[in-house]
Amino acid sequence: MDARLEVDISLIVNGVPVRRRVEARKSLVDFLREDLELTGSHAGCEQGVCGACTLRVDGALARGCLMLAAQCDGSRVETIEGVAASGEIADLQRAFAEANALQCGFCTPAMLLTADALLRDDPALDAASARRGLSGNYCPCTGYHAIVEAVLTAARVRREASHG
């Protein structure tokens, strides 16, 4: 006999209402990847340390590996797929590509979401603040220099757009 407890959840993912029956202990990132086939959020360390599973829950950044899908019942969840499709981070995506801040791409979705949140909080972000803000997202490939440069470029572009 299968003793797994399942629960019904209802949430909005990237603007689309979703209703599913899920195992009560299934993480949000596994639910998104396995059940909804939204594979932009990655399951890295599965302990909330690497940041690869970063996404938005009710507008705030969250670690998808540390949240249960059942905890998100009634919430709005935004993944990199939804945020990218809306065009709201197109400037960041362009800056990352131009600065060669993508490398293997494993951390990139979480870096983009984190960078966007940093720029929303502080449009005049400097390099030290960008490094500090991104420090919760592990990137073994880039050494962070290109990522920080991309974030600073996007900050400048956003400031110029808001003044022009």
PDB file of C-alpha atoms in Angstrom:
ATOM      1  CA  MET A   1       0.000   0.000   0.000  1.00  0.00           C
ATOM      2  CA  ASP A   2       1.249   3.496  -0.894  1.00  0.00           C
ATOM      3  CA  ALA A   3       1.219   5.596   2.275  1.00  0.00           C
ATOM      4  CA  ARG A   4       2.087   8.922   0.617  1.00  0.00           C
ATOM      5  CA  LEU A   5      -0.180  11.744   1.653  1.00  0.00           C
ATOM      6  CA  GLU A   6      -1.448  13.825  -1.230  1.00  0.00           C
ATOM      7  CA  VAL A   7      -3.119  17.231  -1.140  1.00  0.00           C
ATOM      8  CA  ASP A   8      -5.000  19.357  -3.630  1.00  0.00           C
ATOM      9  CA  ILE A   9      -3.455  22.709  -4.426  1.00  0.00           C
ATOM     10  CA  SER A  10      -4.575  25.683  -6.443  1.00  0.00           C
ATOM     11  CA  LEU A  11      -2.157  28.415  -7.413  1.00  0.00           C
ATOM     12  CA  ILE A  12      -1.306  30.762 -10.243  1.00  0.00           C
ATOM     13  CA  VAL A  13       1.907  29.957 -12.101  1.00  0.00           C
ATOM     14  CA  ASN A  14       3.143  32.564 -14.563  1.00  0.00           C
ATOM     15  CA  GLY A  15      -0.340  34.028 -14.741  1.00  0.00           C
ATOM     16  CA  VAL A  16      -2.063  30.696 -15.402  1.00  0.00           C
ATOM     17  CA  PRO A  17      -4.367  29.100 -12.806  1.00  0.00           C
ATOM     18  CA  VAL A  18      -3.155  25.602 -11.873  1.00  0.00           C
ATOM     19  CA  ARG A  19      -4.967  22.924  -9.879  1.00  0.00           C
ATOM     20  CA  ARG A  20      -3.191  19.698  -9.052  1.00  0.00           C
ATOM     21  CA  ARG A  21      -3.054  16.866  -6.556  1.00  0.00           C
ATOM     22  CA  VAL A  22       0.510  16.620  -5.252  1.00  0.00           C
ATOM     23  CA  GLU A  23       2.432  14.606  -2.741  1.00  0.00           C
ATOM     24  CA  ALA A  24       2.376  16.664   0.461  1.00  0.00           C
ATOM     25  CA  ARG A  25       6.187  16.545   0.768  1.00  0.00           C
ATOM     26  CA  LYS A  26       6.984  17.525  -2.841  1.00  0.00           C
ATOM     27  CA  SER A  27       9.119  20.634  -3.100  1.00  0.00           C
ATOM     28  CA  LEU A  28       7.938  23.576  -5.153  1.00  0.00           C
ATOM     29  CA  VAL A  29      10.879  23.306  -7.553  1.00  0.00           C
ATOM     30  CA  ASP A  30      10.192  19.602  -8.138  1.00  0.00           C
ATOM     31  CA  PHE A  31       6.486  20.352  -8.688  1.00  0.00           C
ATOM     32  CA  LEU A  32       7.336  23.020 -11.254  1.00  0.00           C
ATOM     33  CA  ARG A  33       9.912  20.865 -13.034  1.00  0.00           C
ATOM     34  CA  GLU A  34       8.180  17.474 -12.897  1.00  0.00           C
ATOM     35  CA  ASP A  35       4.483  18.258 -12.888  1.00  0.00           C
ATOM     36  CA  LEU A  36       4.375  21.473 -14.915  1.00  0.00           C
ATOM     37  CA  GLU A  37       7.500  20.876 -17.045  1.00  0.00           C
ATOM     38  CA  LEU A  38       8.854  24.345 -16.184  1.00  0.00           C
ATOM     39  CA  THR A  39      12.523  23.459 -16.074  1.00  0.00           C
ATOM     40  CA  GLY A  40      14.089  26.929 -15.810  1.00  0.00           C
ATOM     41  CA  SER A  41      14.357  26.724 -12.034  1.00  0.00           C
ATOM     42  CA  HIS A  42      17.025  24.193 -11.181  1.00  0.00           C
ATOM     43  CA  ALA A  43      17.381  21.818  -8.272  1.00  0.00           C
ATOM     44  CA  GLY A  44      21.016  22.169  -7.295  1.00  0.00           C
ATOM     45  CA  CYS A  45      21.931  21.513  -3.694  1.00  0.00           C
ATOM     46  CA  GLU A  46      18.324  20.973  -2.523  1.00  0.00           C
ATOM     47  CA  GLN A  47      19.272  22.673   0.765  1.00  0.00           C
ATOM     48  CA  GLY A  48      18.670  26.330  -0.134  1.00  0.00           C
ATOM     49  CA  VAL A  49      22.372  27.132  -0.323  1.00  0.00           C
ATOM     50  CA  CYS A  50      23.184  27.392  -4.044  1.00  0.00           C
ATOM     51  CA  GLY A  51      20.221  29.534  -5.097  1.00  0.00           C
ATOM     52  CA  ALA A  52      19.644  27.711  -8.402  1.00  0.00           C
ATOM     53  CA  CYS A  53      15.994  27.139  -7.493  1.00  0.00           C
ATOM     54  CA  THR A  54      15.227  30.835  -6.915  1.00  0.00           C
ATOM     55  CA  LEU A  55      11.834  31.991  -8.130  1.00  0.00           C
ATOM     56  CA  ARG A  56       9.118  34.407  -7.035  1.00  0.00           C
ATOM     57  CA  VAL A  57       6.282  33.542  -4.702  1.00  0.00           C
ATOM     58  CA  ASP A  58       3.749  36.335  -4.236  1.00  0.00           C
ATOM     59  CA  GLY A  59       6.304  38.779  -5.633  1.00  0.00           C
ATOM     60  CA  ALA A  60       9.146  37.868  -3.268  1.00  0.00           C
ATOM     61  CA  LEU A  61      12.192  35.779  -4.098  1.00  0.00           C
ATOM     62  CA  ALA A  62      12.027  32.288  -2.624  1.00  0.00           C
ATOM     63  CA  ARG A  63      14.061  29.097  -2.700  1.00  0.00           C
ATOM     64  CA  GLY A  64      11.925  26.540  -4.496  1.00  0.00           C
ATOM     65  CA  CYS A  65      13.752  23.612  -2.917  1.00  0.00           C
ATOM     66  CA  LEU A  66      12.911  24.802   0.597  1.00  0.00           C
ATOM     67  CA  MET A  67       9.213  25.353  -0.046  1.00  0.00           C
ATOM     68  CA  LEU A  68       6.668  22.629  -0.419  1.00  0.00           C
ATOM     69  CA  ALA A  69       4.289  22.898  -3.342  1.00  0.00           C
ATOM     70  CA  ALA A  70       1.474  22.555  -0.800  1.00  0.00           C
ATOM     71  CA  GLN A  71       2.706  25.698   0.966  1.00  0.00           C
ATOM     72  CA  CYS A  72       2.014  27.655  -2.206  1.00  0.00           C
ATOM     73  CA  ASP A  73      -1.680  26.847  -2.273  1.00  0.00           C
ATOM     74  CA  GLY A  74      -3.392  30.145  -3.106  1.00  0.00           C
ATOM     75  CA  SER A  75      -0.126  31.862  -4.115  1.00  0.00           C
ATOM     76  CA  ARG A  76       1.206  33.464  -7.284  1.00  0.00           C
ATOM     77  CA  VAL A  77       4.381  31.762  -8.463  1.00  0.00           C
ATOM     78  CA  GLU A  78       6.571  33.251 -11.166  1.00  0.00           C
ATOM     79  CA  THR A  79       9.341  31.272 -12.802  1.00  0.00           C
ATOM     80  CA  ILE A  80      12.028  32.439 -15.187  1.00  0.00           C
ATOM     81  CA  GLU A  81       9.864  31.200 -18.070  1.00  0.00           C
ATOM     82  CA  GLY A  82       7.020  33.548 -17.139  1.00  0.00           C
ATOM     83  CA  VAL A  83       9.206  36.518 -16.279  1.00  0.00           C
ATOM     84  CA  ALA A  84      11.248  36.154 -19.470  1.00  0.00           C
ATOM     85  CA  ALA A  85       8.159  35.698 -21.658  1.00  0.00           C
ATOM     86  CA  SER A  86       6.653  38.911 -20.276  1.00  0.00           C
ATOM     87  CA  GLY A  87       9.705  40.877 -21.447  1.00  0.00           C
ATOM     88  CA  GLU A  88      10.232  42.453 -18.038  1.00  0.00           C
ATOM     89  CA  ILE A  89      13.828  41.239 -17.806  1.00  0.00           C
ATOM     90  CA  ALA A  90      14.755  41.594 -21.488  1.00  0.00           C
ATOM     91  CA  ASP A  91      17.292  44.282 -20.585  1.00  0.00           C
ATOM     92  CA  LEU A  92      18.962  41.966 -18.065  1.00  0.00           C
ATOM     93  CA  GLN A  93      18.979  39.062 -20.510  1.00  0.00           C
ATOM     94  CA  ARG A  94      20.595  41.267 -23.148  1.00  0.00           C
ATOM     95  CA  ALA A  95      23.182  42.579 -20.665  1.00  0.00           C
ATOM     96  CA  PHE A  96      24.032  39.030 -19.527  1.00  0.00           C
ATOM     97  CA  ALA A  97      24.516  37.914 -23.128  1.00  0.00           C
ATOM     98  CA  GLU A  98      26.639  40.933 -24.036  1.00  0.00           C
ATOM     99  CA  ALA A  99      28.842  40.554 -20.920  1.00  0.00           C
ATOM    100  CA  ASN A 100      29.207  36.786 -21.446  1.00  0.00           C
ATOM    101  CA  ALA A 101      27.695  36.259 -18.019  1.00  0.00           C
ATOM    102  CA  LEU A 102      25.853  33.108 -19.038  1.00  0.00           C
ATOM    103  CA  GLN A 103      28.554  30.410 -19.159  1.00  0.00           C
ATOM    104  CA  CYS A 104      26.938  26.998 -18.507  1.00  0.00           C
ATOM    105  CA  GLY A 105      23.555  28.558 -17.759  1.00  0.00           C
ATOM    106  CA  PHE A 106      22.696  26.485 -14.695  1.00  0.00           C
ATOM    107  CA  CYS A 107      22.621  29.460 -12.328  1.00  0.00           C
ATOM    108  CA  THR A 108      21.477  32.020 -14.918  1.00  0.00           C
ATOM    109  CA  PRO A 109      17.692  31.884 -14.343  1.00  0.00           C
ATOM    110  CA  ALA A 110      18.130  32.426 -10.608  1.00  0.00           C
ATOM    111  CA  MET A 111      20.766  35.117 -11.181  1.00  0.00           C
ATOM    112  CA  LEU A 112      18.405  36.973 -13.513  1.00  0.00           C
ATOM    113  CA  LEU A 113      15.528  36.868 -11.022  1.00  0.00           C
ATOM    114  CA  THR A 114      17.817  37.916  -8.177  1.00  0.00           C
ATOM    115  CA  ALA A 115      19.380  40.721 -10.227  1.00  0.00           C
ATOM    116  CA  ASP A 116      15.932  42.004 -11.192  1.00  0.00           C
ATOM    117  CA  ALA A 117      14.898  42.103  -7.524  1.00  0.00           C
ATOM    118  CA  LEU A 118      18.125  43.942  -6.644  1.00  0.00           C
ATOM    119  CA  LEU A 119      17.516  46.536  -9.350  1.00  0.00           C
ATOM    120  CA  ARG A 120      13.911  47.035  -8.247  1.00  0.00           C
ATOM    121  CA  ASP A 121      15.097  47.654  -4.681  1.00  0.00           C
ATOM    122  CA  ASP A 122      18.035  49.877  -5.667  1.00  0.00           C
ATOM    123  CA  PRO A 123      18.097  51.301  -9.202  1.00  0.00           C
ATOM    124  CA  ALA A 124      21.433  53.009  -8.405  1.00  0.00           C
ATOM    125  CA  LEU A 125      23.094  49.739  -7.443  1.00  0.00           C
ATOM    126  CA  ASP A 126      26.895  49.774  -7.271  1.00  0.00           C
ATOM    127  CA  ALA A 127      29.318  46.869  -7.777  1.00  0.00           C
ATOM    128  CA  ALA A 128      29.719  46.095  -4.056  1.00  0.00           C
ATOM    129  CA  SER A 129      25.953  46.015  -3.530  1.00  0.00           C
ATOM    130  CA  ALA A 130      25.481  43.837  -6.603  1.00  0.00           C
ATOM    131  CA  ARG A 131      28.093  41.337  -5.382  1.00  0.00           C
ATOM    132  CA  ARG A 132      26.536  41.270  -1.926  1.00  0.00           C
ATOM    133  CA  GLY A 133      23.025  40.842  -3.336  1.00  0.00           C
ATOM    134  CA  LEU A 134      24.055  38.052  -5.686  1.00  0.00           C
ATOM    135  CA  SER A 135      26.169  36.232  -3.113  1.00  0.00           C
ATOM    136  CA  GLY A 136      23.366  33.802  -2.285  1.00  0.00           C
ATOM    137  CA  ASN A 137      23.467  32.444  -5.829  1.00  0.00           C
ATOM    138  CA  TYR A 138      26.397  30.121  -6.492  1.00  0.00           C
ATOM    139  CA  CYS A 139      28.115  30.310  -9.889  1.00  0.00           C
ATOM    140  CA  PRO A 140      31.212  28.133 -10.322  1.00  0.00           C
ATOM    141  CA  CYS A 141      31.792  29.187 -13.950  1.00  0.00           C
ATOM    142  CA  THR A 142      32.033  32.961 -14.201  1.00  0.00           C
ATOM    143  CA  GLY A 143      33.809  34.247 -11.118  1.00  0.00           C
ATOM    144  CA  TYR A 144      30.898  36.732 -10.876  1.00  0.00           C
ATOM    145  CA  HIS A 145      32.761  39.594 -12.585  1.00  0.00           C
ATOM    146  CA  ALA A 146      30.764  39.312 -15.831  1.00  0.00           C
ATOM    147  CA  ILE A 147      27.517  38.878 -13.902  1.00  0.00           C
ATOM    148  CA  VAL A 148      28.156  42.008 -11.835  1.00  0.00           C
ATOM    149  CA  GLU A 149      29.075  43.939 -14.987  1.00  0.00           C
ATOM    150  CA  ALA A 150      25.833  42.796 -16.644  1.00  0.00           C
ATOM    151  CA  VAL A 151      23.767  43.866 -13.644  1.00  0.00           C
ATOM    152  CA  LEU A 152      25.458  47.282 -13.578  1.00  0.00           C
ATOM    153  CA  THR A 153      24.830  47.690 -17.311  1.00  0.00           C
ATOM    154  CA  ALA A 154      21.149  46.851 -16.856  1.00  0.00           C
ATOM    155  CA  ALA A 155      20.967  49.283 -13.936  1.00  0.00           C
ATOM    156  CA  ARG A 156      22.362  52.050 -16.140  1.00  0.00           C
ATOM    157  CA  VAL A 157      19.972  51.201 -18.983  1.00  0.00           C
ATOM    158  CA  ARG A 158      16.985  51.220 -16.620  1.00  0.00           C
ATOM    159  CA  ARG A 159      18.027  54.551 -15.089  1.00  0.00           C
ATOM    160  CA  GLU A 160      18.462  56.107 -18.529  1.00  0.00           C
ATOM    161  CA  ALA A 161      15.097  54.751 -19.680  1.00  0.00           C
ATOM    162  CA  SER A 162      13.332  56.182 -16.625  1.00  0.00           C
ATOM    163  CA  HIS A 163      14.880  59.629 -17.187  1.00  0.00           C
ATOM    164  CA  GLY A 164      14.504  59.728 -20.966  1.00  0.00           C
TER     165      GLY A 164
END
